[in-house]
Structures are given as structure tokens and as C-alpha cells.
Coordinates of C-alpha atoms in Angstrom, one line a residue:
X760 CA -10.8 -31.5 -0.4
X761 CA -14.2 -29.7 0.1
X762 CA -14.1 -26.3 -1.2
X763 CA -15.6 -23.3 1.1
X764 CA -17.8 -20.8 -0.1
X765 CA -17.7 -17.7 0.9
X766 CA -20.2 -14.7 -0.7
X767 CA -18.6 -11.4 -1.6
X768 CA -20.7 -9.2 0.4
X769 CA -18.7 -11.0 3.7
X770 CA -15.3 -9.5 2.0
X771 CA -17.2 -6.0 1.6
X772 CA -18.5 -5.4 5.1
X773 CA -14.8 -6.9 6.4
X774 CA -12.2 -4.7 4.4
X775 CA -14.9 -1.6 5.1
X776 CA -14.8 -2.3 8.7
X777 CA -11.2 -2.8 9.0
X778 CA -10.6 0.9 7.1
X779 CA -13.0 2.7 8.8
X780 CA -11.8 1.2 12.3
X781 CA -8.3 1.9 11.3
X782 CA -8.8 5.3 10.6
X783 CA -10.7 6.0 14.0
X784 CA -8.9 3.5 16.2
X785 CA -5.4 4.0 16.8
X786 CA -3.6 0.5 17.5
X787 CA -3.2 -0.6 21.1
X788 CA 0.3 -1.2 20.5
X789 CA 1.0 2.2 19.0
X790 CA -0.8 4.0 21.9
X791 CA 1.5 2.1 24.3
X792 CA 4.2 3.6 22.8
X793 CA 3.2 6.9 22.7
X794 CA 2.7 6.5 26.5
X795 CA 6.0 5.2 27.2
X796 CA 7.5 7.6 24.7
X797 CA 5.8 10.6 26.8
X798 CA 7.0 8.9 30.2
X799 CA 10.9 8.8 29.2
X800 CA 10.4 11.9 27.0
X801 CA 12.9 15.0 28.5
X802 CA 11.7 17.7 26.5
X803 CA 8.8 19.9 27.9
X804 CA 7.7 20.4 24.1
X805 CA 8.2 16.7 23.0
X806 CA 6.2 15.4 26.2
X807 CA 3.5 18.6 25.3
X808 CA 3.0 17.2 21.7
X809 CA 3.1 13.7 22.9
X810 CA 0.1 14.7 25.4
X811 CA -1.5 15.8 22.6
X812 CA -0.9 12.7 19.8
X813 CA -2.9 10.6 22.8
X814 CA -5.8 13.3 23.8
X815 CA -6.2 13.6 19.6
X816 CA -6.1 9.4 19.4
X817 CA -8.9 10.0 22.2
X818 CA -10.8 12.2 20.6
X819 CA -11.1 10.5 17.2
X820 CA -12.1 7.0 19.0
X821 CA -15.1 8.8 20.7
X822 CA -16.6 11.2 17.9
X823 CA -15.7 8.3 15.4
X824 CA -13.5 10.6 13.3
X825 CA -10.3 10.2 11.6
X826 CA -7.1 10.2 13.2
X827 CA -5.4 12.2 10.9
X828 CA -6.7 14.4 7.5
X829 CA -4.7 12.4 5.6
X830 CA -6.9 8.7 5.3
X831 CA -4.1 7.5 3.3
X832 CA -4.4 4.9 0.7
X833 CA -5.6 1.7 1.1
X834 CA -2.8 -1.3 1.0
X835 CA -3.5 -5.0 1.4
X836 CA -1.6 -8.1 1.8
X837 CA -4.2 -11.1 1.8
X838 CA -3.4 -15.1 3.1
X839 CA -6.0 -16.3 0.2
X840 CA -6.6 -20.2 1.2
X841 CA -6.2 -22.7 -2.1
X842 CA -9.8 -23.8 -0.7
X843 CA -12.2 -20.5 -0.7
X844 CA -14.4 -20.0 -3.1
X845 CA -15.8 -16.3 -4.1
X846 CA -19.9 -16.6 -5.1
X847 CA -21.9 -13.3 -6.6
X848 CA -19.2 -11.3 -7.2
X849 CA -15.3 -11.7 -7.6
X850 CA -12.3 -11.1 -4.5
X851 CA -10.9 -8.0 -6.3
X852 CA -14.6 -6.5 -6.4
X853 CA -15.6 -7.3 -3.2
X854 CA -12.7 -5.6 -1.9
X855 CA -12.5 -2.6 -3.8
X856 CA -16.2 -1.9 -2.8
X857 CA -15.4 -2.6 0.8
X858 CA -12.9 0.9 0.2
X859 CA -15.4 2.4 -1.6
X860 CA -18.0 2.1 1.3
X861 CA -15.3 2.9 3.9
X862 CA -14.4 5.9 2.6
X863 CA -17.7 7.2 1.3
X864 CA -19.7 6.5 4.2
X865 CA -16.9 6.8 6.6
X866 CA -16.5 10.3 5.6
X867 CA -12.9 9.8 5.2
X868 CA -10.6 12.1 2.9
X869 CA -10.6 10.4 -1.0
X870 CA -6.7 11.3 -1.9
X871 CA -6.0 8.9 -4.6
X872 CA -5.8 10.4 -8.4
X873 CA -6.4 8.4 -11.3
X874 CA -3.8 9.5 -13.0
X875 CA -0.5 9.7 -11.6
X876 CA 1.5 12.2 -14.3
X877 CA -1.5 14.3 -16.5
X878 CA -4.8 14.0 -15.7
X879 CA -4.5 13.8 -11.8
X880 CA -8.0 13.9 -11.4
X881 CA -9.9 12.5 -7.6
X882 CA -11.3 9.0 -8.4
X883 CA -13.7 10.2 -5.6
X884 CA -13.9 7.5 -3.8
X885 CA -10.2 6.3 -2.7
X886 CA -10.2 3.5 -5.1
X887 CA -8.2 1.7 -6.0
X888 CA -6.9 0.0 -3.5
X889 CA -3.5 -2.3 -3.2
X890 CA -3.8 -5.5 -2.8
X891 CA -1.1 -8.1 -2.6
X892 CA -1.9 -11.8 -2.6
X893 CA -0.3 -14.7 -1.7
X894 CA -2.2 -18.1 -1.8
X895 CA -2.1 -20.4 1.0
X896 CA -2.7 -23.8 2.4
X897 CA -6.2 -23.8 3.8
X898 CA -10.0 -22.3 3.6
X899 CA -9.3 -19.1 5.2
X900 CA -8.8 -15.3 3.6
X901 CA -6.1 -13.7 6.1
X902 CA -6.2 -9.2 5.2
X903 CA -3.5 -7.2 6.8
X904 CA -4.3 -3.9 6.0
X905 CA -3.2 -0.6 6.0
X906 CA -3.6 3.1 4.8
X907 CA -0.7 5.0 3.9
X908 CA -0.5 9.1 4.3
X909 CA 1.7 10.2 1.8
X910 CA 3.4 12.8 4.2
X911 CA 5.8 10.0 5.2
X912 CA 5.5 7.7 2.1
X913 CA 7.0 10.6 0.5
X914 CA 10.1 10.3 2.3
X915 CA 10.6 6.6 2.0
X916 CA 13.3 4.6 0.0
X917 CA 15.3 1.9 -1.7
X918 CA 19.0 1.0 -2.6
X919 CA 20.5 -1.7 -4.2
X920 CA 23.2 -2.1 -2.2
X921 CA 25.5 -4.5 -3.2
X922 CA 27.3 -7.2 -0.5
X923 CA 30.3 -5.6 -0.4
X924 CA 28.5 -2.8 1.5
X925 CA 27.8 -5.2 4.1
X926 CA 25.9 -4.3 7.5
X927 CA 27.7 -1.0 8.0
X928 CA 26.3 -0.2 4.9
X929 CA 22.8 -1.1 5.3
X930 CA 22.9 0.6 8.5
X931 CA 24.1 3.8 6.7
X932 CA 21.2 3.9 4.3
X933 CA 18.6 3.4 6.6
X934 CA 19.8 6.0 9.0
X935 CA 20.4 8.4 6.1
X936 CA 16.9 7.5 5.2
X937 CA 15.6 9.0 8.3
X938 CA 17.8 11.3 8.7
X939 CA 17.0 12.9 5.7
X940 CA 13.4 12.5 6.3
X941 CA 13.9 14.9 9.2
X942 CA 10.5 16.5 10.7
X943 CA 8.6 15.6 7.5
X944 CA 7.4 12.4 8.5
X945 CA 5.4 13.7 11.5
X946 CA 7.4 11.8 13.6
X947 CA 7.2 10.1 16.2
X948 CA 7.8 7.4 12.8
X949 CA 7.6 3.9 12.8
X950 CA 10.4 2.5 10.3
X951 CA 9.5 -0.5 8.5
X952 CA 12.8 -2.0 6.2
X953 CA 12.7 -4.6 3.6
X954 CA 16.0 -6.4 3.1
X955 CA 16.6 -8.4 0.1
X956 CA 14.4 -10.3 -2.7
X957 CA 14.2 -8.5 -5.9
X958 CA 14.0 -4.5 -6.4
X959 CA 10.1 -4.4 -5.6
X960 CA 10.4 -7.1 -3.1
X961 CA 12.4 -5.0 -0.9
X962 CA 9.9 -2.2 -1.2
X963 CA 6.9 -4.1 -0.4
X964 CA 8.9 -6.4 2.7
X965 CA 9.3 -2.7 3.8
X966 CA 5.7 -1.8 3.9
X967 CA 4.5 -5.3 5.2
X968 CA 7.1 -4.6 8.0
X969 CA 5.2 -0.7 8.7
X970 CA 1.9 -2.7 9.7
X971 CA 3.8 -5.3 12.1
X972 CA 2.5 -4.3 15.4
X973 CA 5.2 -2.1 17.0
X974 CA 5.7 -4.5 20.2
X975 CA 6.7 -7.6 18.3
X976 CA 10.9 -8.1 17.7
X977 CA 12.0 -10.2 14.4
X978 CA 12.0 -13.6 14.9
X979 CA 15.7 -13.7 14.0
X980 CA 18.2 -12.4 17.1
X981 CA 20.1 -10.9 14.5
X982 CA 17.3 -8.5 12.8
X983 CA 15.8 -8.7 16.4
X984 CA 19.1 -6.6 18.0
X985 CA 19.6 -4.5 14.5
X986 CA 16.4 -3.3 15.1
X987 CA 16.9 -2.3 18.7
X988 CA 20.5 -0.8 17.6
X989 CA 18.7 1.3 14.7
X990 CA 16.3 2.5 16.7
X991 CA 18.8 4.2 19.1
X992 CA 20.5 5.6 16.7
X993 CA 17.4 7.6 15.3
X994 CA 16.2 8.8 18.4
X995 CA 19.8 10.6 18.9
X996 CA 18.9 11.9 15.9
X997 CA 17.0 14.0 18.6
X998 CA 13.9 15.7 15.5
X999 CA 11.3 14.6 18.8
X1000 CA 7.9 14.4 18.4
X1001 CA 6.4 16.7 15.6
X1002 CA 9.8 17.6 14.8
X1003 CA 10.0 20.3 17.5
X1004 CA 13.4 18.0 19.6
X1005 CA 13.3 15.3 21.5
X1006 CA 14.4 12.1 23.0
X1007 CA 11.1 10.5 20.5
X1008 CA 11.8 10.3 16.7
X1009 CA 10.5 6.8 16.3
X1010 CA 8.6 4.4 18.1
X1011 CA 10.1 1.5 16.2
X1012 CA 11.8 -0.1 13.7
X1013 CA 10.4 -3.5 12.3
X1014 CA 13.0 -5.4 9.5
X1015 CA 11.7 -8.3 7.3
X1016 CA 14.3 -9.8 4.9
X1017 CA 14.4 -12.3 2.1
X1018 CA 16.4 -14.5 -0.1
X1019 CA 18.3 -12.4 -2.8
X1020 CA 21.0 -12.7 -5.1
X1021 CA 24.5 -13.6 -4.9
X1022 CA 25.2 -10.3 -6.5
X1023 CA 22.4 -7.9 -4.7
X1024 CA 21.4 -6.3 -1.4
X1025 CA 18.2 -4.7 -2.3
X1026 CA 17.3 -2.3 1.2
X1027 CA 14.1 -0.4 1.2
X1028 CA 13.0 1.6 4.0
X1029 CA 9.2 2.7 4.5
X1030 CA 8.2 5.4 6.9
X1031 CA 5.3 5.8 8.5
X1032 CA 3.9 8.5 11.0
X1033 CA 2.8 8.3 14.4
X1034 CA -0.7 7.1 13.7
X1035 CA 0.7 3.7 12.0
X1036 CA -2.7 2.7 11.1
X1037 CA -3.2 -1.1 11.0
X1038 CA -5.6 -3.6 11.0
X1039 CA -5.9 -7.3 10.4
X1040 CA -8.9 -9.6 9.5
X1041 CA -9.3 -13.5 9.2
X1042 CA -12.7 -14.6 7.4

């Protein structure tokens, strides 16, 4: 099988393009949803802040400024084909750099300490980044990418729930998740949950589920009409948009599950905040 080639400076100039469009551009799929959450919106103040989620979305895409103060950190999941090939420089460089360049020349906020318990110190340039990678079949590289505020990363979480707990229970923990969660999040949140796997697979099934575009139902009927039945039961809830009441606490809620354990339920829920920045790449 012929191996392709592909020169690090391509991965640069893609993962920088894809954070500093992210960060400017709001997703097409989450503006829709604003939209239709301001047309079936019954409080004045939840359609007000609504109105102005979409003028700020507006805003940002013409000046070419962030979104949100909060430029979040930078998480991955590559498709890396069995048949690429790196040259002058290494994947895990390349993409780091493409970050690096983002947020530096992107004038995007650098949040991420080096340190996460003494020093604390700004790595000044939003580095590192997370990168999960999965090889593949083929000569492609496949980024989904994302950057995470850590307003509603902070209210995120995981139980390992065991099967005796059943649907009802996984369906309690999520919505205590949220529930919990409250106006923090700056809703309206998209809720990405990971069911299954191991305890970190959970977590990360959760975040991978956060930058499914909001429009898209789970393949599986079953996940397909929990998600649906979760996500009325959130926006009873009735926090709104920014937290102010509403009909609007989420836009979505996006399950992916895996094979676990005879003995486990590991359930992870990941929220994100209105903006739900996303972006995919294939090179």
C-alpha cells in the first residue's frame, strides 16, 4: 500500500484555521437553534437574551472577534489513516503549533496553566492542547475539534452507576447534573453524555458527544428518543437563557455509548454553553 505524505506545515495552518474559525464563527447548526429557541421562547427576557446570543454571534463573525472571553481549551479527536505519513516535523508538533498560532495571532484569551495544583502559571500561548487519536483505515487525517470554556466544564460529571440502577437511574444523574448546574453553565447548554466503556471513556464519549452538531439524533432509536425525552425534561427545568427563566435551558442533548462491563454503568455528562464551538477538518 503506497504510503501518503503529508508535510507538517499542512496540519499547522489546518488546526489554526479550524480554532480561530471556531472561535469567531458560531456553528450553523447552533445558530438555528438559537433561532427556533427565540421563536417558541415565552418569556420576554429569555427571547431579549436570546436576541442578543444571535446579534453577539453577528457581531463576532464580522469584526472577526471571539464569541465569548473565554477561548476555551483546545480538544481534539483525530481519524489518523494507517497510511499518512508526517515529513519535517512530527503530528503532535504540528498540531500544537497550529494552537499556538491560533491563539497568538488570533488574539484569542491564553487560559491554560501549566500547572494545575502549585505553580499555576499562563503557558502564554494556550498550549497544550488535547488530542485524542484513534488510527484508521486509509490515507486521510480526520480533526474534530473543539474549545472548551471552563464556565460549563466546571459543572460537568461522572458516575459509575451500576446496572441495577437501570435507565431510571441514568436518567436521574443526568438531570441532577443539570439541574445542579443551574444558571452556571450560561445556558442555553448543549448536554453531551457518555454512557459506558471504562471510567475515562465515559468522560471523553461525553465530550466527543458536546461537538456532535446539535441537529443530528443518535443513530440508535433508543438513545435517539432518550435524548428527545431528556431534553424536555431540562427545559421544564425552566433556568432559560442566561439563567434569567425560560422555556430555553438547552438546545440539545447528544448521547454516545459504548461496550462496558457486566458489573458497570459508567455515565458522564459534559456541558457546554451556548456558543458550542465546533469545527471539523479532513486533510
Amino acid at each position: 500500500m503506497e504510503i501518503r505524505r503529508i508535510d507538517a506545515s499542512v496540519i499547522t495552518k489546518t488546526v489554526k484555521k479550524l480554532y480561530m474559525d471556531m472561535n469567531y464563527f458560531i456553528g450553523e447548526d447552533i445558530l438555528s437553534a438559537l433561532k427556533k429557541a427565540r421563536e417558541n421562547e415565552t418569556s420576554s427576557t429569555g427571547k431579549d437574551v436570546l436576541s442578543r446570543l444571535i446579534e453577539n454571534n453577528d457581531i463576532a463573525a464580522k469584526e472577526e472577534i471571539a464569541i465569548c472571553q473565554d477561548t476555551g481549551m483546545a480538544v481534539m479527536f483525530v481519524e489518523y489513516g494507517d497510511r499518512v505519513a508526517i515529513e519535517n516535523g512530527s503530528f503532535e508538533e504540528a498540531v500544537q503549533e497550529g494552537v499556538r498560532r491560533a491563539y497568538i495571532d488570533g488574539y484569542l484569551r491564553k487560559s491554560v496553566v501549566d500547572d494545575p495544583v502549585f505553580d499555576r502559571v499562563n503557558t502564554k500561548d494556550n498550549t497544550p492542547a488535547i488530542i485524542y487519536t484513534s488510527i484508521v483505515p486509509g490515507d486521510k487525517i480526520k480533526i474534530l475539534a473543539g474549545c472548551k470554556g471552563f464556565g460549563s466544564e466546571n459543572m460537568s460529571a461522572i458516575k459509575m452507576l451500576t446496572p441495577s440502577a437501570g435507565i431510571e437511574g441514568v436518567k436521574k444523574f443526568i438531570l441532577d447534573t443539570v439541574r445542579t448546574a443551574g444558571p452556571n453553565p450560561c445556558p442555553p447548554v448543549v448536554v453531551g453524555v457518555g454512557i459506558g466503556g471504562t471510567f475515562e471513556k465515559a468522560a471523553m464519549l461525553a465530550k466527543k458527544a458536546t461537538l456532535r452538531p446539535i441537529d443530528t439524533k443518535n443513530p440508535d432509536i433508543r438513545y435517539a428518543e432518550l435524548e428527545d425525552e431528556l431534553l424536555v425534561e431540562i427545559n421544564k427545568m425552566g433556568f432559560g437563557p442566561a439563567g434569567l427563566g425560560g422555556d430555553n435551558t438547552a438546545l440539545g442533548v447528544n448521547i454516545e455509548y459504548f461496550p462496558t462491563h457486566i458489573a458497570g454503568m459508567p455515565v458522564a455528562v459534559n456541558i457546554c454553553c451556548h456558543a458550542a464551538r465546533h469545527k471539523e477538518a479532513e486533510i
